[in-house]
Amino acid sequence: MSRIGAKPITIPANVKVVIKDHVVEVTGPLGTLKVPFKVEVLVTHVESEKAIKVAIDAAKHGEDRFIRAMWGTTRALIASAVLGVTTGYEKTMEVVGVGWQASVMGDKLKLIVGFANPIMLEIPKGVKVTVEKQFVKVAGPDKQAVGMFASNMRASRKPEPYNGKGVKYTTEVIKKKAGKAFGSA
């Protein structure tokens, strides 16, 4: 039995849930998210308890490891969607380097990070990007879209361990390495 999948997901008052055609549509103040789920997973919205319950038919799929894994995964994805449309997700990135900068140009993020040409990253729909000096805030209701854009931004110029230059998460700690030591022997 899935410990995560068995927990009901409480729905706040300002969130509307519609379950139809194996898709859970969650609508809240920050937008609408759709979460598809497998046919074998049973998702029900209990209006009186203001909760969503996720289950599987133990008689049919109790021994199937993949279906049991999808039970907990489906519950986690729906819970992330509910949290996303109510409070949202945010990642803060830092561009470290002399003369390195980031700027938003329409629906693209322009990174000048020491290459001959600037790097242009497409901002996905539903994701809001703001730049304040060397800090870039990536925010939105979709956890996956926010995390993926932040990851792509970091991958454009990973922080290097000798000077610490690069694009990094603000919470990330870069272990500095010592450079070459000149011998005096």
Short mmCIF file of the C-alpha atoms (twelve columns), coordinates in Angstrom:
data_MODEL
# 
_entry.id   MODEL 
# 
loop_
_atom_site.group_PDB 
_atom_site.id 
_atom_site.type_symbol 
_atom_site.label_atom_id 
_atom_site.label_alt_id 
_atom_site.label_comp_id 
_atom_site.label_asym_id 
_atom_site.label_seq_id 
_atom_site.Cartn_x 
_atom_site.Cartn_y 
_atom_site.Cartn_z 
_atom_site.pdbx_PDB_model_num 
ATOM 1   C CA . MET A 1   0.000   0.000  0.000   1 
ATOM 2   C CA . SER A 2   1.267   3.434  -0.948  1 
ATOM 3   C CA . ARG A 3   1.759   5.689  2.056   1 
ATOM 4   C CA . ILE A 4   1.790   8.814  -0.082  1 
ATOM 5   C CA . GLY A 5   -1.033  7.722  -2.390  1 
ATOM 6   C CA . ALA A 6   -3.376  6.911  0.501   1 
ATOM 7   C CA . LYS A 7   -3.307  10.492 1.881   1 
ATOM 8   C CA . PRO A 8   -6.185  12.680 0.681   1 
ATOM 9   C CA . ILE A 9   -5.358  16.025 -0.947  1 
ATOM 10  C CA . THR A 10  -7.178  18.893 0.763   1 
ATOM 11  C CA . ILE A 11  -8.581  21.510 -1.598  1 
ATOM 12  C CA . PRO A 12  -8.552  25.188 -0.526  1 
ATOM 13  C CA . ALA A 13  -11.753 27.218 -0.850  1 
ATOM 14  C CA . ASN A 14  -10.528 29.265 -3.844  1 
ATOM 15  C CA . VAL A 15  -9.593  26.201 -5.961  1 
ATOM 16  C CA . LYS A 16  -11.935 24.462 -8.412  1 
ATOM 17  C CA . VAL A 17  -11.341 20.829 -9.461  1 
ATOM 18  C CA . VAL A 18  -12.785 19.044 -12.502 1 
ATOM 19  C CA . ILE A 19  -12.035 15.362 -13.246 1 
ATOM 20  C CA . LYS A 20  -12.842 14.268 -16.786 1 
ATOM 21  C CA . ASP A 21  -11.346 11.835 -19.342 1 
ATOM 22  C CA . HIS A 22  -8.439  10.798 -17.075 1 
ATOM 23  C CA . VAL A 23  -7.349  14.416 -16.618 1 
ATOM 24  C CA . VAL A 24  -7.594  16.436 -13.404 1 
ATOM 25  C CA . GLU A 25  -8.053  20.141 -14.133 1 
ATOM 26  C CA . VAL A 26  -7.170  22.391 -11.190 1 
ATOM 27  C CA . THR A 27  -8.123  26.079 -11.388 1 
ATOM 28  C CA . GLY A 28  -7.025  28.657 -8.833  1 
ATOM 29  C CA . PRO A 29  -6.025  32.303 -8.484  1 
ATOM 30  C CA . LEU A 30  -2.702  31.800 -10.333 1 
ATOM 31  C CA . GLY A 31  -4.076  29.862 -13.294 1 
ATOM 32  C CA . THR A 32  -5.201  26.459 -14.528 1 
ATOM 33  C CA . LEU A 33  -3.170  23.239 -14.601 1 
ATOM 34  C CA . LYS A 34  -4.095  19.893 -16.123 1 
ATOM 35  C CA . VAL A 35  -2.698  16.646 -14.709 1 
ATOM 36  C CA . PRO A 36  -3.249  13.476 -16.784 1 
ATOM 37  C CA . PHE A 37  -3.331  10.124 -14.985 1 
ATOM 38  C CA . LYS A 38  -3.332  6.427  -15.899 1 
ATOM 39  C CA . VAL A 39  -6.548  4.504  -16.491 1 
ATOM 40  C CA . GLU A 40  -5.695  2.053  -13.686 1 
ATOM 41  C CA . VAL A 41  -5.507  4.842  -11.074 1 
ATOM 42  C CA . LEU A 42  -8.843  5.927  -9.569  1 
ATOM 43  C CA . VAL A 43  -9.118  9.654  -8.783  1 
ATOM 44  C CA . THR A 44  -12.265 10.949 -7.043  1 
ATOM 45  C CA . HIS A 45  -13.234 14.412 -5.861  1 
ATOM 46  C CA . VAL A 46  -15.183 14.300 -2.587  1 
ATOM 47  C CA . GLU A 47  -17.068 17.612 -2.496  1 
ATOM 48  C CA . SER A 48  -18.307 17.245 1.109   1 
ATOM 49  C CA . GLU A 49  -14.778 16.726 2.517   1 
ATOM 50  C CA . LYS A 50  -13.188 19.225 0.075   1 
ATOM 51  C CA . ALA A 51  -10.576 16.623 -0.846  1 
ATOM 52  C CA . ILE A 52  -9.289  14.529 -3.720  1 
ATOM 53  C CA . LYS A 53  -8.686  10.842 -3.091  1 
ATOM 54  C CA . VAL A 54  -6.374  8.705  -5.221  1 
ATOM 55  C CA . ALA A 55  -6.577  4.898  -5.142  1 
ATOM 56  C CA . ILE A 56  -6.058  1.743  -7.181  1 
ATOM 57  C CA . ASP A 57  -8.100  -1.440 -7.398  1 
ATOM 58  C CA . ALA A 58  -6.039  -3.684 -5.101  1 
ATOM 59  C CA . ALA A 59  -7.768  -6.847 -6.355  1 
ATOM 60  C CA . LYS A 60  -6.673  -6.220 -9.969  1 
ATOM 61  C CA . HIS A 61  -3.458  -4.224 -9.640  1 
ATOM 62  C CA . GLY A 62  -2.211  -4.976 -6.121  1 
ATOM 63  C CA . GLU A 63  0.779   -6.975 -7.380  1 
ATOM 64  C CA . ASP A 64  1.653   -4.692 -10.321 1 
ATOM 65  C CA . ARG A 65  4.656   -2.652 -9.197  1 
ATOM 66  C CA . PHE A 66  4.287   -0.020 -11.935 1 
ATOM 67  C CA . ILE A 67  0.635   0.707  -11.104 1 
ATOM 68  C CA . ARG A 68  1.439   0.994  -7.392  1 
ATOM 69  C CA . ALA A 69  4.217   3.449  -8.269  1 
ATOM 70  C CA . MET A 70  1.811   5.482  -10.427 1 
ATOM 71  C CA . TRP A 71  -0.606  5.672  -7.482  1 
ATOM 72  C CA . GLY A 72  1.793   7.720  -5.352  1 
ATOM 73  C CA . THR A 73  3.115   9.656  -8.347  1 
ATOM 74  C CA . THR A 74  -0.370  10.707 -9.423  1 
ATOM 75  C CA . ARG A 75  -1.201  11.907 -5.917  1 
ATOM 76  C CA . ALA A 76  2.058   13.897 -5.733  1 
ATOM 77  C CA . LEU A 77  1.471   15.525 -9.138  1 
ATOM 78  C CA . ILE A 78  -2.079  16.567 -8.231  1 
ATOM 79  C CA . ALA A 79  -0.905  17.951 -4.873  1 
ATOM 80  C CA . SER A 80  1.819   19.947 -6.674  1 
ATOM 81  C CA . ALA A 81  -0.780  21.349 -9.074  1 
ATOM 82  C CA . VAL A 82  -3.060  22.425 -6.183  1 
ATOM 83  C CA . LEU A 83  -0.138  24.125 -4.436  1 
ATOM 84  C CA . GLY A 84  0.974   25.716 -7.704  1 
ATOM 85  C CA . VAL A 85  -2.353  27.381 -8.498  1 
ATOM 86  C CA . THR A 86  -2.685  28.722 -4.934  1 
ATOM 87  C CA . THR A 87  0.836   29.886 -3.944  1 
ATOM 88  C CA . GLY A 88  2.998   29.145 -7.009  1 
ATOM 89  C CA . TYR A 89  6.627   28.095 -7.311  1 
ATOM 90  C CA . GLU A 90  9.719   30.273 -7.499  1 
ATOM 91  C CA . LYS A 91  13.422  29.738 -8.187  1 
ATOM 92  C CA . THR A 92  16.011  32.485 -7.867  1 
ATOM 93  C CA . MET A 93  19.128  32.291 -10.011 1 
ATOM 94  C CA . GLU A 94  22.325  34.340 -9.793  1 
ATOM 95  C CA . VAL A 95  24.587  35.330 -12.692 1 
ATOM 96  C CA . VAL A 96  28.137  35.617 -11.306 1 
ATOM 97  C CA . GLY A 97  30.944  37.078 -13.433 1 
ATOM 98  C CA . VAL A 98  32.455  40.419 -14.412 1 
ATOM 99  C CA . GLY A 99  30.360  41.945 -17.181 1 
ATOM 100 C CA . TRP A 100 27.946  39.012 -17.189 1 
ATOM 101 C CA . GLN A 101 24.297  39.937 -17.231 1 
ATOM 102 C CA . ALA A 102 20.761  38.775 -17.931 1 
ATOM 103 C CA . SER A 103 17.821  40.665 -19.427 1 
ATOM 104 C CA . VAL A 104 14.284  39.852 -20.535 1 
ATOM 105 C CA . MET A 105 13.533  40.676 -24.180 1 
ATOM 106 C CA . GLY A 106 9.869   39.942 -24.904 1 
ATOM 107 C CA . ASP A 107 9.376   36.184 -24.510 1 
ATOM 108 C CA . LYS A 108 13.111  35.399 -24.359 1 
ATOM 109 C CA . LEU A 109 15.796  35.652 -21.703 1 
ATOM 110 C CA . LYS A 110 19.103  37.057 -22.972 1 
ATOM 111 C CA . LEU A 111 22.191  35.844 -21.120 1 
ATOM 112 C CA . ILE A 112 25.582  37.448 -21.699 1 
ATOM 113 C CA . VAL A 113 27.887  34.995 -19.933 1 
ATOM 114 C CA . GLY A 114 31.335  35.217 -21.515 1 
ATOM 115 C CA . PHE A 115 30.689  33.627 -24.917 1 
ATOM 116 C CA . ALA A 116 31.111  35.412 -28.264 1 
ATOM 117 C CA . ASN A 117 27.327  35.547 -28.746 1 
ATOM 118 C CA . PRO A 118 24.553  36.031 -26.177 1 
ATOM 119 C CA . ILE A 119 22.449  32.999 -25.241 1 
ATOM 120 C CA . MET A 120 18.727  33.419 -25.929 1 
ATOM 121 C CA . LEU A 121 16.423  31.154 -23.878 1 
ATOM 122 C CA . GLU A 122 12.720  30.853 -24.768 1 
ATOM 123 C CA . ILE A 123 10.521  31.581 -21.720 1 
ATOM 124 C CA . PRO A 124 7.723   28.956 -21.522 1 
ATOM 125 C CA . LYS A 125 4.073   30.013 -21.294 1 
ATOM 126 C CA . GLY A 126 2.881   30.480 -17.725 1 
ATOM 127 C CA . VAL A 127 6.390   31.227 -16.428 1 
ATOM 128 C CA . LYS A 128 7.234   34.778 -15.334 1 
ATOM 129 C CA . VAL A 129 10.880  35.880 -15.383 1 
ATOM 130 C CA . THR A 130 12.117  39.067 -13.719 1 
ATOM 131 C CA . VAL A 131 15.696  40.385 -13.561 1 
ATOM 132 C CA . GLU A 132 17.109  42.535 -10.746 1 
ATOM 133 C CA . LYS A 133 20.822  43.274 -11.247 1 
ATOM 134 C CA . GLN A 134 22.493  39.823 -11.263 1 
ATOM 135 C CA . PHE A 135 19.481  37.969 -9.788  1 
ATOM 136 C CA . VAL A 136 16.893  36.312 -12.023 1 
ATOM 137 C CA . LYS A 137 13.567  35.197 -10.504 1 
ATOM 138 C CA . VAL A 138 11.671  32.434 -12.289 1 
ATOM 139 C CA . ALA A 139 8.083   32.024 -11.024 1 
ATOM 140 C CA . GLY A 140 4.884   30.308 -12.097 1 
ATOM 141 C CA . PRO A 141 2.188   27.810 -11.091 1 
ATOM 142 C CA . ASP A 142 3.712   24.807 -12.909 1 
ATOM 143 C CA . LYS A 143 6.481   23.246 -10.805 1 
ATOM 144 C CA . GLN A 144 7.958   21.337 -13.731 1 
ATOM 145 C CA . ALA A 145 8.075   24.347 -16.093 1 
ATOM 146 C CA . VAL A 146 9.711   26.590 -13.458 1 
ATOM 147 C CA . GLY A 147 12.297  23.951 -12.515 1 
ATOM 148 C CA . MET A 148 13.065  23.043 -16.133 1 
ATOM 149 C CA . PHE A 149 13.602  26.659 -17.194 1 
ATOM 150 C CA . ALA A 150 15.875  27.283 -14.178 1 
ATOM 151 C CA . SER A 151 17.801  24.105 -15.004 1 
ATOM 152 C CA . ASN A 152 18.219  25.126 -18.669 1 
ATOM 153 C CA . MET A 153 19.404  28.541 -17.542 1 
ATOM 154 C CA . ARG A 154 22.016  26.966 -15.240 1 
ATOM 155 C CA . ALA A 155 23.098  24.549 -17.996 1 
ATOM 156 C CA . SER A 156 23.872  27.482 -20.306 1 
ATOM 157 C CA . ARG A 157 26.948  28.274 -18.179 1 
ATOM 158 C CA . LYS A 158 27.480  26.047 -15.134 1 
ATOM 159 C CA . PRO A 159 29.406  27.573 -12.236 1 
ATOM 160 C CA . GLU A 160 33.069  26.655 -12.330 1 
ATOM 161 C CA . PRO A 161 34.940  25.735 -9.125  1 
ATOM 162 C CA . TYR A 162 38.022  27.970 -9.455  1 
ATOM 163 C CA . ASN A 163 36.555  31.488 -9.625  1 
ATOM 164 C CA . GLY A 164 32.882  30.666 -8.947  1 
ATOM 165 C CA . LYS A 165 31.744  32.289 -12.215 1 
ATOM 166 C CA . GLY A 166 28.587  30.996 -13.865 1 
ATOM 167 C CA . VAL A 167 24.808  30.796 -13.537 1 
ATOM 168 C CA . LYS A 168 23.784  29.208 -10.235 1 
ATOM 169 C CA . TYR A 169 20.865  28.858 -7.848  1 
ATOM 170 C CA . THR A 170 21.088  31.361 -4.978  1 
ATOM 171 C CA . THR A 171 20.843  28.483 -2.481  1 
ATOM 172 C CA . GLU A 172 23.631  26.545 -4.211  1 
ATOM 173 C CA . VAL A 173 27.066  26.438 -2.588  1 
ATOM 174 C CA . ILE A 174 30.043  26.185 -4.935  1 
ATOM 175 C CA . LYS A 175 33.049  24.421 -3.429  1 
ATOM 176 C CA . LYS A 176 36.103  26.411 -4.427  1 
ATOM 177 C CA . LYS A 177 39.214  24.576 -5.584  1 
ATOM 178 C CA . ALA A 178 42.740  25.848 -5.204  1 
ATOM 179 C CA . GLY A 179 44.436  26.875 -8.434  1 
ATOM 180 C CA . LYS A 180 47.876  25.791 -9.529  1 
ATOM 181 C CA . ALA A 181 50.536  26.491 -6.943  1 
ATOM 182 C CA . PHE A 182 53.879  27.719 -8.259  1 
ATOM 183 C CA . GLY A 183 56.767  25.825 -6.752  1 
ATOM 184 C CA . SER A 184 59.610  27.602 -4.997  1 
ATOM 185 C CA . ALA A 185 61.906  24.636 -4.899  1 
# 
